[in-house]
Amino acid sequence: MEGRSTLRPADLLVFGWAEGKHACVDLTGVSPLVGLRENGFVAGLAARKAESKKVDKHAKACAENQHVFIPFAFDTFGSLAPEAINFLTRVQRVIHSNCSTPRGQGFVFGRLGFAIQKGLAAQLVARLPSVLM
């Protein structure tokens, strides 16, 4: 391990993201229902807290290895943390500049919303009691 990076592989590594530096994107999905007793419900709060925790945990290590860290936090209700929105907006601009159809403009956010819904549905189905026949 001597001389090797201590970074774990990123969930997504984007080459040349900012000023020639690669970006380590860390995907995090959280439930907005966790911790309701302490704080009550505030839309997007769980995603923002998850984003903050990820920055505290990984940003310094990424910077030391000449990488940019991007926390991509979302909650299961579909709220995105600010850095996730910034990341997707930039990806959407690149797709839009390389795609001539009007449909391409909403493609990124639409696909992400579907992916979150699909994952949530799978979690709910897995918790259903099995029916004995």
CSV table of C-alpha atoms in Angstrom, one decimal:
chain,number,residue,atom,x,y,z
A,1,MET,CA,0.0,0.0,0.0
A,2,GLU,CA,3.0,2.3,0.3
A,3,GLY,CA,2.7,5.2,-2.1
A,4,ARG,CA,-0.9,4.4,-3.0
A,5,SER,CA,-3.9,6.6,-2.5
A,6,THR,CA,-6.0,6.0,0.5
A,7,LEU,CA,-9.2,7.1,-1.3
A,8,ARG,CA,-11.8,4.5,-2.0
A,9,PRO,CA,-13.0,4.4,-5.5
A,10,ALA,CA,-15.7,7.1,-6.2
A,11,ASP,CA,-19.2,6.1,-7.0
A,12,LEU,CA,-18.6,8.1,-10.2
A,13,LEU,CA,-15.3,9.5,-11.4
A,14,VAL,CA,-15.6,12.3,-13.9
A,15,PHE,CA,-12.4,13.1,-15.8
A,16,GLY,CA,-11.4,16.7,-16.3
A,17,TRP,CA,-14.3,18.2,-14.4
A,18,ALA,CA,-12.8,21.4,-13.1
A,19,GLU,CA,-9.6,23.0,-14.3
A,20,GLY,CA,-8.2,19.6,-15.5
A,21,LYS,CA,-9.0,17.9,-12.1
A,22,HIS,CA,-11.0,14.8,-11.9
A,23,ALA,CA,-14.2,14.8,-9.8
A,24,CYS,CA,-15.1,12.2,-7.3
A,25,VAL,CA,-18.9,12.0,-7.1
A,26,ASP,CA,-20.3,10.3,-4.0
A,27,LEU,CA,-23.9,9.2,-4.4
A,28,THR,CA,-26.0,9.2,-1.2
A,29,GLY,CA,-29.7,8.5,-0.9
A,30,VAL,CA,-31.4,9.1,2.4
A,31,SER,CA,-34.9,8.9,3.8
A,32,PRO,CA,-36.5,12.2,4.8
A,33,LEU,CA,-38.5,10.4,7.5
A,34,VAL,CA,-35.5,9.6,9.6
A,35,GLY,CA,-35.2,11.9,12.6
A,36,LEU,CA,-38.7,13.4,12.4
A,37,ARG,CA,-39.2,13.4,16.1
A,38,GLU,CA,-36.2,15.7,16.8
A,39,ASN,CA,-36.6,18.2,13.9
A,40,GLY,CA,-40.0,17.8,12.4
A,41,PHE,CA,-40.3,17.6,8.6
A,42,VAL,CA,-38.6,20.1,6.4
A,43,ALA,CA,-38.5,19.4,2.7
A,44,GLY,CA,-34.9,18.7,1.5
A,45,LEU,CA,-33.4,18.9,4.9
A,46,ALA,CA,-32.2,15.2,5.0
A,47,ALA,CA,-30.5,15.6,1.6
A,48,ARG,CA,-28.7,18.8,2.7
A,49,LYS,CA,-27.6,17.2,6.0
A,50,ALA,CA,-26.3,14.1,4.1
A,51,GLU,CA,-24.4,16.4,1.7
A,52,SER,CA,-22.8,18.3,4.6
A,53,LYS,CA,-21.7,15.0,6.3
A,54,LYS,CA,-20.1,13.7,3.0
A,55,VAL,CA,-18.2,17.0,2.5
A,56,ASP,CA,-16.8,16.8,6.1
A,57,LYS,CA,-15.8,13.2,5.6
A,58,HIS,CA,-14.3,13.2,2.0
A,59,ALA,CA,-13.5,16.6,0.6
A,60,LYS,CA,-10.1,17.0,2.3
A,61,ALA,CA,-8.9,13.6,1.1
A,62,CYS,CA,-10.0,14.3,-2.4
A,63,ALA,CA,-8.3,17.7,-2.4
A,64,GLU,CA,-5.1,16.2,-1.1
A,65,ASN,CA,-5.1,13.9,-4.1
A,66,GLN,CA,-5.8,16.7,-6.6
A,67,HIS,CA,-9.4,15.7,-7.1
A,68,VAL,CA,-12.6,17.7,-6.8
A,69,PHE,CA,-15.2,16.2,-4.4
A,70,ILE,CA,-18.9,16.4,-5.4
A,71,PRO,CA,-21.4,15.1,-2.9
A,72,PHE,CA,-24.6,13.9,-4.8
A,73,ALA,CA,-27.2,13.6,-2.0
A,74,PHE,CA,-30.9,13.1,-2.6
A,75,ASP,CA,-33.8,11.9,-0.5
A,76,THR,CA,-36.4,9.3,-1.4
A,77,PHE,CA,-39.0,12.0,-1.9
A,78,GLY,CA,-36.9,13.3,-4.8
A,79,SER,CA,-35.3,16.3,-3.2
A,80,LEU,CA,-31.7,17.0,-4.3
A,81,ALA,CA,-29.0,18.8,-2.3
A,82,PRO,CA,-27.5,21.9,-3.9
A,83,GLU,CA,-24.3,20.3,-5.1
A,84,ALA,CA,-26.3,17.6,-6.8
A,85,ILE,CA,-28.4,20.2,-8.6
A,86,ASN,CA,-25.3,22.0,-9.7
A,87,PHE,CA,-23.7,18.8,-11.0
A,88,LEU,CA,-26.9,17.8,-12.9
A,89,THR,CA,-27.3,21.2,-14.3
A,90,ARG,CA,-23.8,21.1,-15.8
A,91,VAL,CA,-24.4,17.6,-17.2
A,92,GLN,CA,-27.7,18.7,-18.6
A,93,ARG,CA,-26.0,21.7,-20.4
A,94,VAL,CA,-23.4,19.4,-21.9
A,95,ILE,CA,-26.1,17.0,-23.2
A,96,HIS,CA,-28.2,19.9,-24.5
A,97,SER,CA,-25.2,21.4,-26.4
A,98,ASN,CA,-24.6,18.0,-28.0
A,99,CYS,CA,-28.3,17.1,-28.6
A,100,SER,CA,-30.5,18.9,-31.1
A,101,THR,CA,-33.9,17.7,-29.9
A,102,PRO,CA,-35.9,19.7,-27.4
A,103,ARG,CA,-36.5,16.5,-25.4
A,104,GLY,CA,-32.9,16.4,-24.5
A,105,GLN,CA,-33.3,19.5,-22.3
A,106,GLY,CA,-35.2,17.8,-19.5
A,107,PHE,CA,-33.7,14.4,-20.0
A,108,VAL,CA,-31.2,14.3,-17.1
A,109,PHE,CA,-33.6,15.4,-14.3
A,110,GLY,CA,-36.5,13.3,-15.7
A,111,ARG,CA,-34.3,10.1,-15.8
A,112,LEU,CA,-33.0,10.8,-12.3
A,113,GLY,CA,-36.6,11.2,-10.9
A,114,PHE,CA,-37.6,7.9,-12.4
A,115,ALA,CA,-34.5,6.1,-11.0
A,116,ILE,CA,-35.2,7.4,-7.5
A,117,GLN,CA,-38.9,6.3,-7.8
A,118,LYS,CA,-37.9,2.9,-9.1
A,119,GLY,CA,-35.4,2.4,-6.2
A,120,LEU,CA,-38.0,3.4,-3.6
A,121,ALA,CA,-40.6,1.1,-5.1
A,122,ALA,CA,-38.1,-1.8,-4.9
A,123,GLN,CA,-37.5,-1.0,-1.2
A,124,LEU,CA,-41.2,-0.9,-0.4
A,125,VAL,CA,-41.9,-4.2,-2.2
A,126,ALA,CA,-39.1,-5.9,-0.4
A,127,ARG,CA,-40.7,-4.9,2.9
A,128,LEU,CA,-44.2,-6.3,2.0
A,129,PRO,CA,-45.1,-9.5,4.0
A,130,SER,CA,-44.9,-12.6,1.8
A,131,VAL,CA,-48.2,-14.2,1.0
A,132,LEU,CA,-48.4,-17.9,1.7
A,133,MET,CA,-50.2,-20.0,-0.8
